[in-house]
Amino acid sequence: MTVTLQETAPVLEVRAVTKTYGTGDTAVRALRGVSLTVRHGDYVAIMGASGSGKSTLMNILGCLDIPTDGTYHVDGTDVGVLDERQLSILRNRKIGFVFQSFNLIPRMSALANVELPLAYGGVGAAVRRRRALAALDQVGLSDRVHHEPNELSGGQQQRVAIARALVTAPSLLLADEPTGNLDTASTTEVLRIMDGLNASGRTIVLITHEDDVASHAKRVVRLVDGQVVEDRRQAEVEDPPPRHFEQAGYFGDEPGHPGGGAGR
């Protein structure tokens, strides 16, 4: 797949997207003409009650599903013209996923879990290890690299998942209810990490139903019955990023890596 990047292209550009499940009298219109633009460095919380369409939209944004109608571009690439192999490559190189349930592989160390996207991308073992170690250090887990998921707390598992999402230097960090399974202390730590990543320039789209979580974003998009009913900017908290985010630019500048240089 040849991807032509446009420096000024938004990270995400959704235009009049609809999604209908089923046909005839049983058809369900999950999305009804959603349009959304997310530019580099933005931090967007997508909110909505159960049945609002936010999960359907998340699946489309993550290239895990295709719209019934409308267009969707990721970093200037028209997703609608890609075949399954091209979509897989785009997901691996452009989108870092963080899920509510962590989705870590049991009996594999934190380091091995973080290396996985690079292995799928064909990155050599030495580079994989170096980048995975740097990603784990970035989320404050350099002392847990050899621990398996069952040896980690829920908050630590989610931080491993964030490191895995970061290691390919994606254009977009897409987080689906990332604090939904966490206690208050772990939620605070994970959101602190997300805030720091955005302060260092990462583009984040966060799916949530919690106002406290959405308050960390720069922008809130609210869905009702498959339509955008609110899209507003909110006041930003001017806190400096934590120390270990200062080197966030490390990811994506090494030739031969899917996240940057010759690997794109």
PDB file of C-alpha atoms in Angstrom:
ATOM      1  CA  MET A   1       0.000   0.000   0.000  1.00  0.00           C
ATOM      2  CA  THR A   2       1.277   3.395  -0.962  1.00  0.00           C
ATOM      3  CA  VAL A   3       0.093   6.082   1.400  1.00  0.00           C
ATOM      4  CA  THR A   4       0.586   9.693   0.394  1.00  0.00           C
ATOM      5  CA  LEU A   5       0.692  11.878   3.482  1.00  0.00           C
ATOM      6  CA  GLN A   6      -0.562  15.425   3.429  1.00  0.00           C
ATOM      7  CA  GLU A   7       1.087  17.590   6.038  1.00  0.00           C
ATOM      8  CA  THR A   8      -2.024  19.699   6.401  1.00  0.00           C
ATOM      9  CA  ALA A   9      -4.510  16.824   6.286  1.00  0.00           C
ATOM     10  CA  PRO A  10      -6.526  16.234   9.433  1.00  0.00           C
ATOM     11  CA  VAL A  11      -5.783  13.053  11.350  1.00  0.00           C
ATOM     12  CA  LEU A  12      -9.460  12.114  10.963  1.00  0.00           C
ATOM     13  CA  GLU A  13     -12.019  13.460   8.537  1.00  0.00           C
ATOM     14  CA  VAL A  14     -15.503  11.951   8.640  1.00  0.00           C
ATOM     15  CA  ARG A  15     -18.123  13.270   6.229  1.00  0.00           C
ATOM     16  CA  ALA A  16     -21.854  12.413   6.331  1.00  0.00           C
ATOM     17  CA  VAL A  17     -21.214   8.891   7.604  1.00  0.00           C
ATOM     18  CA  THR A  18     -24.184   6.590   8.107  1.00  0.00           C
ATOM     19  CA  LYS A  19     -24.324   3.029   9.406  1.00  0.00           C
ATOM     20  CA  THR A  20     -27.385   0.820   9.034  1.00  0.00           C
ATOM     21  CA  TYR A  21     -27.675  -2.715  10.348  1.00  0.00           C
ATOM     22  CA  GLY A  22     -30.238  -4.996   8.741  1.00  0.00           C
ATOM     23  CA  THR A  23     -32.790  -4.179   6.072  1.00  0.00           C
ATOM     24  CA  GLY A  24     -36.445  -3.349   5.713  1.00  0.00           C
ATOM     25  CA  ASP A  25     -38.603  -3.003   8.795  1.00  0.00           C
ATOM     26  CA  THR A  26     -35.872  -4.431  11.047  1.00  0.00           C
ATOM     27  CA  ALA A  27     -33.165  -1.988   9.901  1.00  0.00           C
ATOM     28  CA  VAL A  28     -31.370  -0.113  12.672  1.00  0.00           C
ATOM     29  CA  ARG A  29     -29.783   3.232  11.800  1.00  0.00           C
ATOM     30  CA  ALA A  30     -26.869   3.416  14.232  1.00  0.00           C
ATOM     31  CA  LEU A  31     -25.307   6.521  12.647  1.00  0.00           C
ATOM     32  CA  ARG A  32     -27.245   9.217  10.804  1.00  0.00           C
ATOM     33  CA  GLY A  33     -24.976  11.537   8.844  1.00  0.00           C
ATOM     34  CA  VAL A  34     -22.103  12.040  11.278  1.00  0.00           C
ATOM     35  CA  SER A  35     -19.389  14.522  10.285  1.00  0.00           C
ATOM     36  CA  LEU A  36     -16.259  15.053  12.363  1.00  0.00           C
ATOM     37  CA  THR A  37     -12.790  16.512  11.813  1.00  0.00           C
ATOM     38  CA  VAL A  38      -9.903  15.882  14.209  1.00  0.00           C
ATOM     39  CA  ARG A  39      -6.624  17.703  13.643  1.00  0.00           C
ATOM     40  CA  HIS A  40      -3.118  16.897  14.838  1.00  0.00           C
ATOM     41  CA  GLY A  41      -2.662  17.406  18.561  1.00  0.00           C
ATOM     42  CA  ASP A  42      -6.363  17.474  19.387  1.00  0.00           C
ATOM     43  CA  TYR A  43      -7.861  15.618  22.361  1.00  0.00           C
ATOM     44  CA  VAL A  44     -11.496  14.691  21.742  1.00  0.00           C
ATOM     45  CA  ALA A  45     -13.964  12.951  24.039  1.00  0.00           C
ATOM     46  CA  ILE A  46     -16.876  11.289  22.249  1.00  0.00           C
ATOM     47  CA  MET A  47     -19.804  10.866  24.629  1.00  0.00           C
ATOM     48  CA  GLY A  48     -23.254   9.363  24.505  1.00  0.00           C
ATOM     49  CA  ALA A  49     -25.644   7.069  26.313  1.00  0.00           C
ATOM     50  CA  SER A  50     -26.050   3.403  25.451  1.00  0.00           C
ATOM     51  CA  GLY A  51     -27.492   3.179  21.941  1.00  0.00           C
ATOM     52  CA  SER A  52     -26.268   6.637  20.937  1.00  0.00           C
ATOM     53  CA  GLY A  53     -23.941   5.255  18.250  1.00  0.00           C
ATOM     54  CA  LYS A  54     -20.627   6.016  19.934  1.00  0.00           C
ATOM     55  CA  SER A  55     -19.417   2.381  19.814  1.00  0.00           C
ATOM     56  CA  THR A  56     -20.365   2.130  16.144  1.00  0.00           C
ATOM     57  CA  LEU A  57     -18.499   5.366  15.444  1.00  0.00           C
ATOM     58  CA  MET A  58     -15.474   4.099  17.377  1.00  0.00           C
ATOM     59  CA  ASN A  59     -15.384   0.937  15.255  1.00  0.00           C
ATOM     60  CA  ILE A  60     -15.503   3.004  12.068  1.00  0.00           C
ATOM     61  CA  LEU A  61     -12.811   5.412  13.295  1.00  0.00           C
ATOM     62  CA  GLY A  62     -10.617   2.415  14.133  1.00  0.00           C
ATOM     63  CA  CYS A  63     -11.182   0.891  10.682  1.00  0.00           C
ATOM     64  CA  LEU A  64     -12.793  -2.117  12.359  1.00  0.00           C
ATOM     65  CA  ASP A  65     -16.061  -1.521  10.492  1.00  0.00           C
ATOM     66  CA  ILE A  66     -17.087   0.321   7.341  1.00  0.00           C
ATOM     67  CA  PRO A  67     -19.850   2.906   6.990  1.00  0.00           C
ATOM     68  CA  THR A  68     -22.969   2.266   4.942  1.00  0.00           C
ATOM     69  CA  ASP A  69     -22.535   5.656   3.317  1.00  0.00           C
ATOM     70  CA  GLY A  70     -20.282   8.702   3.597  1.00  0.00           C
ATOM     71  CA  THR A  71     -16.506   9.094   3.513  1.00  0.00           C
ATOM     72  CA  TYR A  72     -13.721   8.626   6.052  1.00  0.00           C
ATOM     73  CA  HIS A  73     -10.074   9.703   5.744  1.00  0.00           C
ATOM     74  CA  VAL A  74      -7.187   8.876   8.088  1.00  0.00           C
ATOM     75  CA  ASP A  75      -4.163  11.148   7.696  1.00  0.00           C
ATOM     76  CA  GLY A  76      -5.326  12.008   4.188  1.00  0.00           C
ATOM     77  CA  THR A  77      -5.950   8.388   3.127  1.00  0.00           C
ATOM     78  CA  ASP A  78      -9.441   7.510   1.890  1.00  0.00           C
ATOM     79  CA  VAL A  79     -10.311   4.422   3.927  1.00  0.00           C
ATOM     80  CA  GLY A  80     -13.179   3.531   1.598  1.00  0.00           C
ATOM     81  CA  VAL A  81     -10.870   2.517  -1.260  1.00  0.00           C
ATOM     82  CA  LEU A  82      -8.677   0.149   0.782  1.00  0.00           C
ATOM     83  CA  ASP A  83      -8.922  -3.637   0.712  1.00  0.00           C
ATOM     84  CA  GLU A  84      -8.632  -5.809   3.847  1.00  0.00           C
ATOM     85  CA  ARG A  85      -4.847  -6.094   3.672  1.00  0.00           C
ATOM     86  CA  GLN A  86      -4.439  -2.351   3.217  1.00  0.00           C
ATOM     87  CA  LEU A  87      -6.826  -1.681   6.100  1.00  0.00           C
ATOM     88  CA  SER A  88      -4.777  -3.988   8.327  1.00  0.00           C
ATOM     89  CA  ILE A  89      -1.589  -2.113   7.441  1.00  0.00           C
ATOM     90  CA  LEU A  90      -3.256   1.233   8.072  1.00  0.00           C
ATOM     91  CA  ARG A  91      -4.537   0.092  11.472  1.00  0.00           C
ATOM     92  CA  ASN A  92      -1.086  -1.138  12.442  1.00  0.00           C
ATOM     93  CA  ARG A  93       0.735   1.998  11.347  1.00  0.00           C
ATOM     94  CA  LYS A  94      -1.724   4.805  11.965  1.00  0.00           C
ATOM     95  CA  ILE A  95      -3.952   3.857  14.915  1.00  0.00           C
ATOM     96  CA  GLY A  96      -3.028   2.882  18.451  1.00  0.00           C
ATOM     97  CA  PHE A  97      -5.883   1.165  20.295  1.00  0.00           C
ATOM     98  CA  VAL A  98      -6.574   1.217  24.035  1.00  0.00           C
ATOM     99  CA  PHE A  99      -9.533  -0.897  25.159  1.00  0.00           C
ATOM    100  CA  GLN A 100     -11.508  -1.075  28.394  1.00  0.00           C
ATOM    101  CA  SER A 101     -10.565  -4.744  28.850  1.00  0.00           C
ATOM    102  CA  PHE A 102      -6.817  -4.153  28.168  1.00  0.00           C
ATOM    103  CA  ASN A 103      -6.636  -7.040  25.605  1.00  0.00           C
ATOM    104  CA  LEU A 104      -3.210  -8.183  26.768  1.00  0.00           C
ATOM    105  CA  ILE A 105      -2.066 -11.716  25.933  1.00  0.00           C
ATOM    106  CA  PRO A 106      -1.706 -13.935  29.024  1.00  0.00           C
ATOM    107  CA  ARG A 107       1.579 -15.748  29.633  1.00  0.00           C
ATOM    108  CA  MET A 108       3.432 -13.068  27.706  1.00  0.00           C
ATOM    109  CA  SER A 109       5.463 -10.424  29.504  1.00  0.00           C
ATOM    110  CA  ALA A 110       4.612  -6.752  29.373  1.00  0.00           C
ATOM    111  CA  LEU A 111       7.594  -6.299  27.065  1.00  0.00           C
ATOM    112  CA  ALA A 112       6.423  -9.028  24.674  1.00  0.00           C
ATOM    113  CA  ASN A 113       2.885  -7.598  24.620  1.00  0.00           C
ATOM    114  CA  VAL A 114       4.195  -4.152  23.701  1.00  0.00           C
ATOM    115  CA  GLU A 115       6.451  -5.616  20.999  1.00  0.00           C
ATOM    116  CA  LEU A 116       3.548  -7.322  19.214  1.00  0.00           C
ATOM    117  CA  PRO A 117       2.447  -4.486  16.873  1.00  0.00           C
ATOM    118  CA  LEU A 118       6.061  -4.048  15.776  1.00  0.00           C
ATOM    119  CA  ALA A 119       6.397  -7.785  15.149  1.00  0.00           C
ATOM    120  CA  TYR A 120       3.272  -7.695  12.969  1.00  0.00           C
ATOM    121  CA  GLY A 121       4.814  -4.745  11.135  1.00  0.00           C
ATOM    122  CA  GLY A 122       8.004  -6.698  10.351  1.00  0.00           C
ATOM    123  CA  VAL A 123      10.337  -4.710  12.602  1.00  0.00           C
ATOM    124  CA  GLY A 124      13.558  -6.496  13.619  1.00  0.00           C
ATOM    125  CA  ALA A 125      13.978  -7.949  17.107  1.00  0.00           C
ATOM    126  CA  ALA A 126      16.586  -5.468  18.343  1.00  0.00           C
ATOM    127  CA  VAL A 127      14.582  -2.420  17.254  1.00  0.00           C
ATOM    128  CA  ARG A 128      11.366  -3.939  18.624  1.00  0.00           C
ATOM    129  CA  ARG A 129      12.908  -4.425  22.045  1.00  0.00           C
ATOM    130  CA  ARG A 130      14.433  -0.948  22.160  1.00  0.00           C
ATOM    131  CA  ARG A 131      11.167   0.736  21.207  1.00  0.00           C
ATOM    132  CA  ALA A 132       9.068  -1.405  23.530  1.00  0.00           C
ATOM    133  CA  LEU A 133      11.361  -0.649  26.470  1.00  0.00           C
ATOM    134  CA  ALA A 134      11.151   3.068  25.678  1.00  0.00           C
ATOM    135  CA  ALA A 135       7.339   2.899  25.489  1.00  0.00           C
ATOM    136  CA  LEU A 136       7.091   1.094  28.832  1.00  0.00           C
ATOM    137  CA  ASP A 137       9.412   3.644  30.393  1.00  0.00           C
ATOM    138  CA  GLN A 138       7.207   6.393  28.988  1.00  0.00           C
ATOM    139  CA  VAL A 139       4.226   5.060  30.952  1.00  0.00           C
ATOM    140  CA  GLY A 140       6.302   4.507  34.094  1.00  0.00           C
ATOM    141  CA  LEU A 141       6.647   0.725  33.916  1.00  0.00           C
ATOM    142  CA  SER A 142      10.350   0.215  33.305  1.00  0.00           C
ATOM    143  CA  ASP A 143      10.442  -1.927  36.465  1.00  0.00           C
ATOM    144  CA  ARG A 144       7.647  -4.248  35.272  1.00  0.00           C
ATOM    145  CA  VAL A 145       8.833  -5.223  31.793  1.00  0.00           C
ATOM    146  CA  HIS A 146       9.142  -8.948  32.554  1.00  0.00           C
ATOM    147  CA  HIS A 147       5.865  -9.246  34.500  1.00  0.00           C
ATOM    148  CA  GLU A 148       2.922 -11.075  32.933  1.00  0.00           C
ATOM    149  CA  PRO A 149      -0.566  -9.516  32.993  1.00  0.00           C
ATOM    150  CA  ASN A 150      -1.728 -11.594  35.981  1.00  0.00           C
ATOM    151  CA  GLU A 151       1.186 -10.164  37.965  1.00  0.00           C
ATOM    152  CA  LEU A 152       0.071  -6.580  37.310  1.00  0.00           C
ATOM    153  CA  SER A 153      -2.723  -4.445  38.742  1.00  0.00           C
ATOM    154  CA  GLY A 154      -5.544  -3.282  36.485  1.00  0.00           C
ATOM    155  CA  GLY A 155      -3.987   0.156  36.241  1.00  0.00           C
ATOM    156  CA  GLN A 156      -0.607  -1.311  35.328  1.00  0.00           C
ATOM    157  CA  GLN A 157      -2.208  -3.527  32.684  1.00  0.00           C
ATOM    158  CA  GLN A 158      -3.868  -0.505  31.127  1.00  0.00           C
ATOM    159  CA  ARG A 159      -0.538   1.331  31.115  1.00  0.00           C
ATOM    160  CA  VAL A 160       0.999  -1.642  29.271  1.00  0.00           C
ATOM    161  CA  ALA A 161      -1.865  -1.354  26.780  1.00  0.00           C
ATOM    162  CA  ILE A 162      -1.116   2.345  26.328  1.00  0.00           C
ATOM    163  CA  ALA A 163       2.567   1.550  25.746  1.00  0.00           C
ATOM    164  CA  ARG A 164       1.546  -1.039  23.134  1.00  0.00           C
ATOM    165  CA  ALA A 165      -0.644   1.577  21.438  1.00  0.00           C
ATOM    166  CA  LEU A 166       2.213   4.095  21.377  1.00  0.00           C
ATOM    167  CA  VAL A 167       5.028   1.870  20.181  1.00  0.00           C
ATOM    168  CA  THR A 168       4.209   2.202  16.468  1.00  0.00           C
ATOM    169  CA  ALA A 169       4.087   6.016  16.718  1.00  0.00           C
ATOM    170  CA  PRO A 170       0.507   6.123  15.402  1.00  0.00           C
ATOM    171  CA  SER A 171      -1.160   9.235  14.043  1.00  0.00           C
ATOM    172  CA  LEU A 172      -4.086   8.594  16.393  1.00  0.00           C
ATOM    173  CA  LEU A 173      -4.512   7.131  19.867  1.00  0.00           C
ATOM    174  CA  LEU A 174      -8.062   5.719  19.998  1.00  0.00           C
ATOM    175  CA  ALA A 175      -9.175   4.835  23.523  1.00  0.00           C
ATOM    176  CA  ASP A 176     -12.487   3.055  24.173  1.00  0.00           C
ATOM    177  CA  GLU A 177     -13.614   3.548  27.806  1.00  0.00           C
ATOM    178  CA  PRO A 178      -9.975   3.196  28.954  1.00  0.00           C
ATOM    179  CA  THR A 179     -10.809   3.709  32.640  1.00  0.00           C
ATOM    180  CA  GLY A 180     -14.008   1.670  32.717  1.00  0.00           C
ATOM    181  CA  ASN A 181     -12.445  -1.247  34.631  1.00  0.00           C
ATOM    182  CA  LEU A 182     -10.204   0.782  36.932  1.00  0.00           C
ATOM    183  CA  ASP A 183     -10.409   2.017  40.504  1.00  0.00           C
ATOM    184  CA  THR A 184     -10.166   5.707  41.306  1.00  0.00           C
ATOM    185  CA  ALA A 185      -6.391   5.785  41.854  1.00  0.00           C
ATOM    186  CA  SER A 186      -5.666   3.848  38.654  1.00  0.00           C
ATOM    187  CA  THR A 187      -8.094   6.029  36.709  1.00  0.00           C
ATOM    188  CA  THR A 188      -6.263   9.130  37.893  1.00  0.00           C
ATOM    189  CA  GLU A 189      -2.895   7.693  36.818  1.00  0.00           C
ATOM    190  CA  VAL A 190      -4.114   6.576  33.395  1.00  0.00           C
ATOM    191  CA  LEU A 191      -5.712   9.955  32.712  1.00  0.00           C
ATOM    192  CA  ARG A 192      -2.530  11.709  33.850  1.00  0.00           C
ATOM    193  CA  ILE A 193      -0.643   9.659  31.265  1.00  0.00           C
ATOM    194  CA  MET A 194      -3.169  10.471  28.545  1.00  0.00           C
ATOM    195  CA  ASP A 195      -2.987  14.170  29.421  1.00  0.00           C
ATOM    196  CA  GLY A 196       0.800  14.054  29.242  1.00  0.00           C
ATOM    197  CA  LEU A 197       0.739  12.293  25.887  1.00  0.00           C
ATOM    198  CA  ASN A 198      -1.546  14.942  24.456  1.00  0.00           C
ATOM    199  CA  ALA A 199       0.596  17.723  25.933  1.00  0.00           C
ATOM    200  CA  SER A 200       3.544  16.203  24.079  1.00  0.00           C
ATOM    201  CA  GLY A 201       1.616  16.344  20.782  1.00  0.00           C
ATOM    202  CA  ARG A 202      -0.292  13.060  20.576  1.00  0.00           C
ATOM    203  CA  THR A 203      -3.729  13.126  18.950  1.00  0.00           C
ATOM    204  CA  ILE A 204      -6.279  11.347  21.142  1.00  0.00           C
ATOM    205  CA  VAL A 205      -9.897  10.359  20.605  1.00  0.00           C
ATOM    206  CA  LEU A 206     -11.501   9.024  23.764  1.00  0.00           C
ATOM    207  CA  ILE A 207     -14.822   7.194  23.923  1.00  0.00           C
ATOM    208  CA  THR A 208     -16.461   7.626  27.327  1.00  0.00           C
ATOM    209  CA  HIS A 209     -19.766   8.046  29.122  1.00  0.00           C
ATOM    210  CA  GLU A 210     -18.185   9.658  32.190  1.00  0.00           C
ATOM    211  CA  ASP A 211     -18.132  13.447  32.534  1.00  0.00           C
ATOM    212  CA  ASP A 212     -15.078  13.333  34.813  1.00  0.00           C
ATOM    213  CA  VAL A 213     -13.091  11.512  32.129  1.00  0.00           C
ATOM    214  CA  ALA A 214     -14.343  13.779  29.338  1.00  0.00           C
ATOM    215  CA  SER A 215     -13.282  16.830  31.340  1.00  0.00           C
ATOM    216  CA  HIS A 216      -9.643  15.983  30.516  1.00  0.00           C
ATOM    217  CA  ALA A 217     -10.240  16.450  26.784  1.00  0.00           C
ATOM    218  CA  LYS A 218      -9.942  19.702  24.867  1.00  0.00           C
ATOM    219  CA  ARG A 219     -13.156  19.035  23.000  1.00  0.00           C
ATOM    220  CA  VAL A 220     -16.377  17.135  23.673  1.00  0.00           C
ATOM    221  CA  VAL A 221     -18.517  15.579  20.933  1.00  0.00           C
ATOM    222  CA  ARG A 222     -21.885  14.236  22.088  1.00  0.00           C
ATOM    223  CA  LEU A 223     -24.016  11.746  20.159  1.00  0.00           C
ATOM    224  CA  VAL A 224     -27.750  11.150  20.519  1.00  0.00           C
ATOM    225  CA  ASP A 225     -29.562   8.607  18.329  1.00  0.00           C
ATOM    226  CA  GLY A 226     -26.678   8.399  15.893  1.00  0.00           C
ATOM    227  CA  GLN A 227     -26.296  12.140  15.369  1.00  0.00           C
ATOM    228  CA  VAL A 228     -23.860  14.750  16.662  1.00  0.00           C
ATOM    229  CA  VAL A 229     -25.856  17.088  18.891  1.00  0.00           C
ATOM    230  CA  GLU A 230     -22.911  18.886  20.496  1.00  0.00           C
ATOM    231  CA  ASP A 231     -19.326  19.620  19.457  1.00  0.00           C
ATOM    232  CA  ARG A 232     -17.671  22.116  21.752  1.00  0.00           C
ATOM    233  CA  ARG A 233     -14.263  23.203  22.943  1.00  0.00           C
ATOM    234  CA  GLN A 234     -13.663  23.363  26.672  1.00  0.00           C
ATOM    235  CA  ALA A 235     -11.127  25.210  28.773  1.00  0.00           C
ATOM    236  CA  GLU A 236      -7.717  23.559  28.860  1.00  0.00           C
ATOM    237  CA  VAL A 237      -5.783  22.968  32.051  1.00  0.00           C
ATOM    238  CA  GLU A 238      -2.302  24.408  31.627  1.00  0.00           C
ATOM    239  CA  ASP A 239      -0.324  21.716  33.426  1.00  0.00           C
ATOM    240  CA  PRO A 240       3.147  20.757  32.166  1.00  0.00           C
ATOM    241  CA  PRO A 241       3.512  17.140  31.008  1.00  0.00           C
ATOM    242  CA  PRO A 242       5.215  14.694  33.401  1.00  0.00           C
ATOM    243  CA  ARG A 243       8.962  14.357  33.018  1.00  0.00           C
ATOM    244  CA  HIS A 244       8.869  11.053  31.166  1.00  0.00           C
ATOM    245  CA  PHE A 245       6.845  12.577  28.315  1.00  0.00           C
ATOM    246  CA  GLU A 246       9.572  15.029  27.392  1.00  0.00           C
ATOM    247  CA  GLN A 247      11.091  12.519  24.982  1.00  0.00           C
ATOM    248  CA  ALA A 248       7.772  11.531  23.385  1.00  0.00           C
ATOM    249  CA  GLY A 249       9.163  12.535  19.998  1.00  0.00           C
ATOM    250  CA  TYR A 250      11.460   9.501  20.170  1.00  0.00           C
ATOM    251  CA  PHE A 251       8.808   7.302  18.624  1.00  0.00           C
ATOM    252  CA  GLY A 252       8.493   7.474  14.875  1.00  0.00           C
ATOM    253  CA  ASP A 253      11.870   8.970  13.940  1.00  0.00           C
ATOM    254  CA  GLU A 254      13.818   5.778  13.315  1.00  0.00           C
ATOM    255  CA  PRO A 255      14.208   4.636   9.687  1.00  0.00           C
ATOM    256  CA  GLY A 256      12.632   1.306   8.892  1.00  0.00           C
ATOM    257  CA  HIS A 257       9.986   1.514  11.624  1.00  0.00           C
ATOM    258  CA  PRO A 258       6.295   1.545  10.652  1.00  0.00           C
ATOM    259  CA  GLY A 259       5.776   4.620  12.761  1.00  0.00           C
ATOM    260  CA  GLY A 260       8.217   6.876  10.958  1.00  0.00           C
ATOM    261  CA  GLY A 261      11.008   7.455   8.496  1.00  0.00           C
ATOM    262  CA  ALA A 262      11.312   4.876   5.754  1.00  0.00           C
ATOM    263  CA  GLY A 263       8.769   2.630   7.369  1.00  0.00           C
ATOM    264  CA  ARG A 264       5.781   4.693   6.379  1.00  0.00           C
TER     265      ARG A 264
END
